[in-house]
Amino acid sequence: MNVRVAPPIYGLLLSGGASRRMQRDKAQLSYEGQPQLLRAWHLLEAVTERAFVSVRAEQRDDPLRAGLPQIVDRYEAIGPAAGILTAQEAYPDVAWLVIACDLPLLDSITLQALVDARDATGDATAFTSRFDELPEPLCALWEPSSHGLLKQRVDGGSYCPRKALILSRTKLLPAPGDALDNINTPEEFEQIQRQIETAS
């Protein structure tokens, strides 16, 4: 009897955003004395076989990113889908645990819960948003089979990873509280800083 072996899980930390609203690189924002990029990297590395930072070509030599394994985007101006597609094409036979680098409340318990709930027979496993109950694509497990639809949609001019998950066989998990709240503005950064300081 052949037992189907689930593909290994690699990690992809998306760090290629332009951070226009924040007016500075969100990956370099410091939380409890550590840049967010490194904080997120350590979380991801702990639950995957290998992990990479997704970067744009001009970010390769950035001191914060240069010391970590990188996958350089092959697509331009299509947002997070660029990093996901590039990683899938570099290693097509693995599942990708994809997280954004602007999730300062993300913790190891949340990531491990995602890995433990994985459905490798589908296209993806994702949390739902606590705001609209739709899939959260930037803290999700993308199986190898998810590549075809995402690529098809990007080729057709639709760059939204969330819509790809909605159209895929995605196992949805309950929203993990505020762990996936992201930050986009200096005001949100200050608010999250106060929240973290209060909790610690």
CSV table of N, CA, C and O in Angstrom, one decimal, residues 56-155:
chain,number,residue,atom,x,y,z
A,56,ARG,N,13.1,42.1,-3.0
A,56,ARG,CA,13.3,42.7,-4.3
A,56,ARG,C,14.8,42.7,-4.6
A,56,ARG,O,15.6,42.7,-3.7
A,57,ALA,N,15.1,42.8,-5.9
A,57,ALA,CA,16.5,42.8,-6.3
A,57,ALA,C,17.3,43.9,-5.6
A,57,ALA,O,18.5,43.6,-5.2
A,58,GLU,N,16.7,45.1,-5.5
A,58,GLU,CA,17.5,46.2,-4.9
A,58,GLU,C,17.6,46.0,-3.4
A,58,GLU,O,18.4,46.8,-2.7
A,59,GLN,N,17.0,45.0,-2.8
A,59,GLN,CA,17.1,44.8,-1.3
A,59,GLN,C,18.2,43.8,-0.9
A,59,GLN,O,18.4,43.6,0.2
A,60,ARG,N,18.7,43.1,-1.9
A,60,ARG,CA,19.6,42.0,-1.7
A,60,ARG,C,20.8,42.3,-0.7
A,60,ARG,O,21.1,41.5,0.2
A,61,ASP,N,21.3,43.5,-0.9
A,61,ASP,CA,22.5,43.9,-0.1
A,61,ASP,C,22.2,44.7,1.2
A,61,ASP,O,23.1,45.2,1.9
A,62,ASP,N,20.9,44.9,1.4
A,62,ASP,CA,20.5,45.6,2.7
A,62,ASP,C,21.1,44.8,3.8
A,62,ASP,O,21.0,43.6,3.9
A,63,PRO,N,21.8,45.5,4.8
A,63,PRO,CA,22.5,44.8,5.9
A,63,PRO,C,21.6,43.9,6.7
A,63,PRO,O,22.0,42.8,7.1
A,64,LEU,N,20.3,44.3,6.9
A,64,LEU,CA,19.4,43.4,7.7
A,64,LEU,C,19.1,42.1,7.0
A,64,LEU,O,18.9,41.1,7.6
A,65,ARG,N,18.9,42.2,5.6
A,65,ARG,CA,18.5,41.0,4.9
A,65,ARG,C,19.7,40.2,4.3
A,65,ARG,O,19.5,39.0,4.0
A,66,ALA,N,20.9,40.8,4.2
A,66,ALA,CA,22.0,40.2,3.5
A,66,ALA,C,22.5,38.9,4.2
A,66,ALA,O,23.0,38.0,3.5
A,67,GLY,N,22.3,38.8,5.5
A,67,GLY,CA,22.8,37.7,6.2
A,67,GLY,C,21.9,36.5,6.3
A,67,GLY,O,22.2,35.5,6.9
A,68,LEU,N,20.7,36.6,5.6
A,68,LEU,CA,19.7,35.5,5.6
A,68,LEU,C,19.6,34.9,4.2
A,68,LEU,O,19.8,35.6,3.2
A,69,PRO,N,19.2,33.6,4.2
A,69,PRO,CA,18.9,33.0,2.8
A,69,PRO,C,17.8,33.8,2.1
A,69,PRO,O,16.8,34.1,2.7
A,70,GLN,N,18.0,34.1,0.9
A,70,GLN,CA,17.1,35.0,0.1
A,70,GLN,C,16.5,34.3,-1.1
A,70,GLN,O,17.2,33.4,-1.7
A,71,ILE,N,15.3,34.7,-1.4
A,71,ILE,CA,14.7,34.4,-2.7
A,71,ILE,C,14.3,35.7,-3.4
A,71,ILE,O,13.6,36.5,-2.8
A,72,VAL,N,14.9,36.0,-4.5
A,72,VAL,CA,14.8,37.4,-5.1
A,72,VAL,C,13.6,37.3,-6.1
A,72,VAL,O,13.5,36.4,-7.0
A,73,ASP,N,12.7,38.2,-5.9
A,73,ASP,CA,11.5,38.3,-6.8
A,73,ASP,C,11.8,38.3,-8.3
A,73,ASP,O,12.6,39.0,-8.7
A,74,ARG,N,11.1,37.4,-9.0
A,74,ARG,CA,11.2,37.4,-10.5
A,74,ARG,C,10.1,38.2,-11.1
A,74,ARG,O,10.1,38.3,-12.3
A,75,TYR,N,9.2,38.7,-10.3
A,75,TYR,CA,8.0,39.5,-10.8
A,75,TYR,C,8.1,40.9,-10.2
A,75,TYR,O,8.6,41.0,-9.1
A,76,GLU,N,7.6,41.8,-10.9
A,76,GLU,CA,7.7,43.2,-10.5
A,76,GLU,C,6.3,43.8,-10.4
A,76,GLU,O,5.4,43.5,-11.2
A,77,ALA,N,6.1,44.6,-9.3
A,77,ALA,CA,4.9,45.4,-9.2
A,77,ALA,C,3.6,44.6,-9.1
A,77,ALA,O,2.5,45.1,-9.6
A,78,ILE,N,3.6,43.4,-8.5
A,78,ILE,CA,2.4,42.7,-8.3
A,78,ILE,C,2.1,42.4,-6.8
A,78,ILE,O,1.3,41.5,-6.5
A,79,GLY,N,2.9,43.0,-5.9
A,79,GLY,CA,2.7,42.8,-4.5
A,79,GLY,C,3.1,41.5,-4.0
A,79,GLY,O,4.0,40.8,-4.6
A,80,PRO,N,2.5,40.9,-2.9
A,80,PRO,CA,3.0,39.7,-2.3
A,80,PRO,C,3.0,38.5,-3.2
A,80,PRO,O,3.7,37.6,-3.0
A,81,ALA,N,2.1,38.5,-4.2
A,81,ALA,CA,2.1,37.4,-5.1
A,81,ALA,C,3.4,37.1,-5.8
A,81,ALA,O,3.8,36.0,-6.2
A,82,ALA,N,4.2,38.2,-5.9
A,82,ALA,CA,5.5,38.1,-6.5
A,82,ALA,C,6.4,37.1,-5.7
A,82,ALA,O,7.1,36.2,-6.3
A,83,GLY,N,6.4,37.3,-4.4
A,83,GLY,CA,7.3,36.5,-3.6
A,83,GLY,C,6.8,35.0,-3.5
A,83,GLY,O,7.6,34.1,-3.6
A,84,ILE,N,5.5,34.9,-3.5
A,84,ILE,CA,4.9,33.5,-3.4
A,84,ILE,C,5.2,32.7,-4.7
A,84,ILE,O,5.7,31.6,-4.6
A,85,LEU,N,4.9,33.3,-5.8
A,85,LEU,CA,5.1,32.7,-7.1
A,85,LEU,C,6.6,32.4,-7.3
A,85,LEU,O,7.0,31.3,-7.7
A,86,THR,N,7.5,33.3,-7.0
A,86,THR,CA,8.9,33.1,-7.2
A,86,THR,C,9.4,31.9,-6.3
A,86,THR,O,10.2,31.1,-6.8
A,87,ALA,N,9.0,31.9,-5.1
A,87,ALA,CA,9.4,30.8,-4.2
A,87,ALA,C,8.8,29.4,-4.7
A,87,ALA,O,9.6,28.4,-4.7
A,88,GLN,N,7.6,29.4,-5.1
A,88,GLN,CA,7.0,28.2,-5.7
A,88,GLN,C,7.7,27.7,-6.9
A,88,GLN,O,7.9,26.5,-7.1
A,89,GLU,N,8.2,28.6,-7.7
A,89,GLU,CA,8.9,28.2,-8.9
A,89,GLU,C,10.3,27.8,-8.6
A,89,GLU,O,10.9,27.0,-9.4
A,90,ALA,N,10.9,28.3,-7.6
A,90,ALA,CA,12.3,27.9,-7.2
A,90,ALA,C,12.3,26.5,-6.6
A,90,ALA,O,13.2,25.8,-6.8
A,91,TYR,N,11.2,26.2,-5.8
A,91,TYR,CA,11.1,24.9,-5.1
A,91,TYR,C,9.7,24.4,-5.3
A,91,TYR,O,8.9,24.6,-4.4
A,92,PRO,N,9.4,23.9,-6.5
A,92,PRO,CA,8.0,23.5,-6.8
A,92,PRO,C,7.4,22.4,-6.0
A,92,PRO,O,6.2,22.2,-6.0
A,93,ASP,N,8.2,21.6,-5.4
A,93,ASP,CA,7.7,20.3,-4.7
A,93,ASP,C,7.6,20.5,-3.2
A,93,ASP,O,7.5,19.5,-2.5
A,94,VAL,N,7.6,21.7,-2.7
A,94,VAL,CA,7.4,21.9,-1.3
A,94,VAL,C,6.2,22.8,-1.0
A,94,VAL,O,5.7,23.5,-1.9
A,95,ALA,N,5.7,22.7,0.2
A,95,ALA,CA,4.7,23.6,0.7
A,95,ALA,C,5.4,24.8,1.3
A,95,ALA,O,6.4,24.7,1.9
A,96,TRP,N,4.7,25.9,1.1
A,96,TRP,CA,5.3,27.2,1.6
A,96,TRP,C,4.5,27.8,2.7
A,96,TRP,O,3.3,28.1,2.6
A,97,LEU,N,5.1,27.9,3.9
A,97,LEU,CA,4.5,28.6,5.0
A,97,LEU,C,4.9,30.1,4.8
A,97,LEU,O,6.1,30.5,5.0
A,98,VAL,N,4.0,30.9,4.4
A,98,VAL,CA,4.2,32.3,4.0
A,98,VAL,C,3.8,33.2,5.1
A,98,VAL,O,2.6,33.1,5.6
A,99,ILE,N,4.6,34.1,5.6
A,99,ILE,CA,4.2,35.1,6.5
A,99,ILE,C,4.7,36.5,6.1
A,99,ILE,O,5.8,36.6,5.4
A,100,ALA,N,4.0,37.5,6.4
A,100,ALA,CA,4.4,38.9,6.1
A,100,ALA,C,5.3,39.3,7.2
A,100,ALA,O,5.2,38.8,8.4
A,101,CYS,N,6.1,40.3,7.0
A,101,CYS,CA,7.1,40.8,8.0
A,101,CYS,C,6.5,41.9,8.8
A,101,CYS,O,7.2,42.5,9.7
A,102,ASP,N,5.2,42.2,8.6
A,102,ASP,CA,4.6,43.3,9.4
A,102,ASP,C,3.5,42.8,10.3
A,102,ASP,O,2.5,43.4,10.5
A,103,LEU,N,3.8,41.7,11.0
A,103,LEU,CA,2.9,41.1,11.9
A,103,LEU,C,3.5,41.0,13.3
A,103,LEU,O,3.9,39.9,13.8
A,104,PRO,N,3.6,42.1,14.0
A,104,PRO,CA,4.4,42.2,15.3
A,104,PRO,C,3.8,41.4,16.4
A,104,PRO,O,4.5,41.1,17.4
A,105,LEU,N,2.5,41.0,16.3
A,105,LEU,CA,1.9,40.2,17.4
A,105,LEU,C,1.9,38.7,17.1
A,105,LEU,O,1.4,37.9,17.9
A,106,LEU,N,2.4,38.3,15.9
A,106,LEU,CA,2.5,36.9,15.6
A,106,LEU,C,3.4,36.2,16.6
A,106,LEU,O,4.4,36.7,16.9
A,107,ASP,N,3.0,35.0,17.0
A,107,ASP,CA,3.8,34.2,17.9
A,107,ASP,C,4.0,32.8,17.5
A,107,ASP,O,3.3,32.3,16.6
A,108,SER,N,4.8,32.1,18.2
A,108,SER,CA,5.1,30.7,17.9
A,108,SER,C,3.9,29.8,18.0
A,108,SER,O,3.7,28.8,17.3
A,109,ILE,N,3.1,30.0,19.0
A,109,ILE,CA,1.9,29.2,19.2
A,109,ILE,C,1.0,29.3,18.0
A,109,ILE,O,0.4,28.3,17.5
A,110,THR,N,0.8,30.5,17.4
A,110,THR,CA,-0.1,30.7,16.3
A,110,THR,C,0.5,29.9,15.1
A,110,THR,O,-0.2,29.2,14.3
A,111,LEU,N,1.8,30.1,14.8
A,111,LEU,CA,2.4,29.4,13.7
A,111,LEU,C,2.4,27.9,13.8
A,111,LEU,O,2.1,27.2,12.9
A,112,GLN,N,2.6,27.4,15.0
A,112,GLN,CA,2.6,25.9,15.2
A,112,GLN,C,1.2,25.4,15.0
A,112,GLN,O,1.0,24.3,14.5
A,113,ALA,N,0.2,26.2,15.4
A,113,ALA,CA,-1.2,25.8,15.3
A,113,ALA,C,-1.6,25.6,13.8
A,113,ALA,O,-2.3,24.7,13.4
A,114,LEU,N,-1.0,26.5,13.0
A,114,LEU,CA,-1.2,26.5,11.5
A,114,LEU,C,-0.6,25.2,10.9
A,114,LEU,O,-1.2,24.5,10.2
A,115,VAL,N,0.6,24.9,11.3
A,115,VAL,CA,1.3,23.8,10.8
A,115,VAL,C,0.6,22.5,11.3
A,115,VAL,O,0.4,21.5,10.5
A,116,ASP,N,0.2,22.4,12.5
A,116,ASP,CA,-0.5,21.3,13.1
A,116,ASP,C,-1.8,21.0,12.4
A,116,ASP,O,-2.3,19.8,12.3
A,117,ALA,N,-2.5,22.0,11.9
A,117,ALA,CA,-3.8,21.9,11.3
A,117,ALA,C,-3.7,21.7,9.8
A,117,ALA,O,-4.7,21.6,9.1
A,118,ARG,N,-2.5,21.6,9.2
A,118,ARG,CA,-2.3,21.5,7.8
A,118,ARG,C,-3.1,20.4,7.2
A,118,ARG,O,-3.2,19.2,7.7
A,119,ASP,N,-3.7,20.7,6.0
A,119,ASP,CA,-4.4,19.7,5.2
A,119,ASP,C,-3.6,19.6,3.9
A,119,ASP,O,-3.8,20.4,3.0
A,120,ALA,N,-2.7,18.7,3.8
A,120,ALA,CA,-1.8,18.6,2.6
A,120,ALA,C,-2.5,18.0,1.4
A,120,ALA,O,-1.9,18.0,0.3
A,121,THR,N,-3.8,17.5,1.6
A,121,THR,CA,-4.5,17.0,0.4
A,121,THR,C,-5.2,18.2,-0.3
A,121,THR,O,-5.7,18.0,-1.4
A,122,GLY,N,-5.3,19.4,0.3
A,122,GLY,CA,-5.9,20.5,-0.4
A,122,GLY,C,-4.9,21.4,-1.0
A,122,GLY,O,-3.7,21.0,-1.2
A,123,ASP,N,-5.2,22.6,-1.3
A,123,ASP,CA,-4.3,23.6,-1.9
A,123,ASP,C,-3.7,24.5,-0.9
A,123,ASP,O,-2.6,25.1,-1.1
A,124,ALA,N,-4.3,24.7,0.3
A,124,ALA,CA,-3.8,25.6,1.3
A,124,ALA,C,-4.5,25.4,2.6
A,124,ALA,O,-5.6,24.9,2.7
A,125,THR,N,-3.8,25.9,3.6
A,125,THR,CA,-4.4,26.0,5.0
A,125,THR,C,-4.2,27.4,5.5
A,125,THR,O,-3.1,27.9,5.4
A,126,ALA,N,-5.2,28.1,5.9
A,126,ALA,CA,-5.1,29.5,6.3
A,126,ALA,C,-6.1,29.8,7.4
A,126,ALA,O,-7.1,29.2,7.6
A,127,PHE,N,-5.7,30.8,8.2
A,127,PHE,CA,-6.6,31.4,9.2
A,127,PHE,C,-7.6,32.3,8.5
A,127,PHE,O,-7.3,32.9,7.4
A,128,THR,N,-8.7,32.5,9.1
A,128,THR,CA,-9.6,33.5,8.7
A,128,THR,C,-9.3,34.9,9.3
A,128,THR,O,-8.7,34.9,10.4
A,129,SER,N,-9.6,35.9,8.7
A,129,SER,CA,-9.4,37.3,9.2
A,129,SER,C,-10.5,37.5,10.3
A,129,SER,O,-11.6,37.1,10.2
A,130,ARG,N,-10.1,38.1,11.4
A,130,ARG,CA,-11.0,38.4,12.5
A,130,ARG,C,-11.9,39.6,12.1
A,130,ARG,O,-12.9,39.9,12.8
A,131,PHE,N,-11.6,40.2,11.0
A,131,PHE,CA,-12.4,41.4,10.6
A,131,PHE,C,-13.5,41.0,9.5
A,131,PHE,O,-14.6,41.6,9.6
A,132,ASP,N,-13.2,40.1,8.6
A,132,ASP,CA,-14.2,39.7,7.6
A,132,ASP,C,-14.4,38.2,7.4
A,132,ASP,O,-15.1,37.8,6.5
A,133,GLU,N,-13.6,37.4,8.1
A,133,GLU,CA,-13.7,36.0,8.0
A,133,GLU,C,-13.3,35.4,6.7
A,133,GLU,O,-13.5,34.2,6.4
A,134,LEU,N,-12.6,36.2,5.9
A,134,LEU,CA,-12.0,35.7,4.7
A,134,LEU,C,-10.6,35.2,4.9
A,134,LEU,O,-10.0,35.5,6.0
A,135,PRO,N,-10.0,34.4,4.0
A,135,PRO,CA,-8.7,33.8,4.3
A,135,PRO,C,-7.6,34.9,4.4
A,135,PRO,O,-7.6,35.9,3.7
A,136,GLU,N,-6.7,34.6,5.3
A,136,GLU,CA,-5.5,35.5,5.5
A,136,GLU,C,-4.4,34.9,4.7
A,136,GLU,O,-3.7,33.9,5.1
A,137,PRO,N,-4.0,35.4,3.5
A,137,PRO,CA,-3.0,34.8,2.7
A,137,PRO,C,-1.6,35.0,3.1
A,137,PRO,O,-0.7,34.2,2.7
A,138,LEU,N,-1.3,35.9,4.0
A,138,LEU,CA,0.0,36.2,4.4
A,138,LEU,C,0.4,35.7,5.7
A,138,LEU,O,1.4,36.1,6.4
A,139,CYS,N,-0.3,34.7,6.2
A,139,CYS,CA,0.1,33.8,7.2
A,139,CYS,C,-0.7,32.5,6.9
A,139,CYS,O,-1.7,32.2,7.5
A,140,ALA,N,-0.1,31.8,5.9
A,140,ALA,CA,-0.8,30.6,5.4
A,140,ALA,C,0.1,29.6,4.8
A,140,ALA,O,1.3,29.9,4.5
A,141,LEU,N,-0.3,28.4,4.7
A,141,LEU,CA,0.4,27.3,4.2
A,141,LEU,C,-0.1,27.1,2.7
A,141,LEU,O,-1.2,26.7,2.5
A,142,TRP,N,0.8,27.3,1.8
A,142,TRP,CA,0.5,27.1,0.4
A,142,TRP,C,1.1,25.8,-0.1
A,142,TRP,O,2.3,25.7,-0.2
A,143,GLU,N,0.2,24.9,-0.5
A,143,GLU,CA,0.7,23.6,-1.0
A,143,GLU,C,1.2,23.7,-2.4
A,143,GLU,O,0.8,24.7,-3.1
A,144,PRO,N,1.9,22.8,-2.9
A,144,PRO,CA,2.4,22.9,-4.3
A,144,PRO,C,1.3,23.0,-5.3
A,144,PRO,O,1.4,23.7,-6.3
A,145,SER,N,0.1,22.4,-5.0
A,145,SER,CA,-1.0,22.5,-6.0
A,145,SER,C,-1.6,23.9,-6.1
A,145,SER,O,-2.4,24.1,-7.0
A,146,SER,N,-1.3,24.8,-5.2
A,146,SER,CA,-1.9,26.1,-5.2
A,146,SER,C,-1.2,27.0,-6.3
A,146,SER,O,-1.8,28.0,-6.7
A,147,HIS,N,-0.1,26.6,-6.8
A,147,HIS,CA,0.7,27.4,-7.8
A,147,HIS,C,-0.1,27.7,-9.1
A,147,HIS,O,-0.1,28.8,-9.6
A,148,GLY,N,-0.7,26.6,-9.6
A,148,GLY,CA,-1.4,26.8,-10.9
A,148,GLY,C,-2.4,27.9,-10.9
A,148,GLY,O,-2.4,28.7,-11.9
A,149,LEU,N,-3.3,27.9,-10.0
A,149,LEU,CA,-4.3,28.9,-10.0
A,149,LEU,C,-3.8,30.3,-9.7
A,149,LEU,O,-4.2,31.3,-10.4
A,150,LEU,N,-2.8,30.4,-8.8
A,150,LEU,CA,-2.2,31.7,-8.5
A,150,LEU,C,-1.5,32.3,-9.7
A,150,LEU,O,-1.7,33.4,-10.1
A,151,LYS,N,-0.8,31.4,-10.4
A,151,LYS,CA,-0.1,31.9,-11.6
A,151,LYS,C,-1.1,32.2,-12.7
A,151,LYS,O,-0.9,33.3,-13.4
A,152,GLN,N,-2.1,31.5,-12.8
A,152,GLN,CA,-3.1,31.8,-13.9
A,152,GLN,C,-3.8,33.1,-13.6
A,152,GLN,O,-4.0,33.9,-14.5
A,153,ARG,N,-4.1,33.4,-12.3
A,153,ARG,CA,-4.7,34.7,-12.0
A,153,ARG,C,-3.7,35.8,-12.2
A,153,ARG,O,-4.1,36.9,-12.7
A,154,VAL,N,-2.5,35.7,-11.8
A,154,VAL,CA,-1.5,36.7,-12.0
A,154,VAL,C,-1.3,37.0,-13.5
A,154,VAL,O,-1.3,38.2,-14.0
A,155,ASP,N,-1.2,35.9,-14.3
A,155,ASP,CA,-1.1,36.1,-15.7
A,155,ASP,C,-2.3,36.8,-16.3
A,155,ASP,O,-2.2,37.5,-17.4
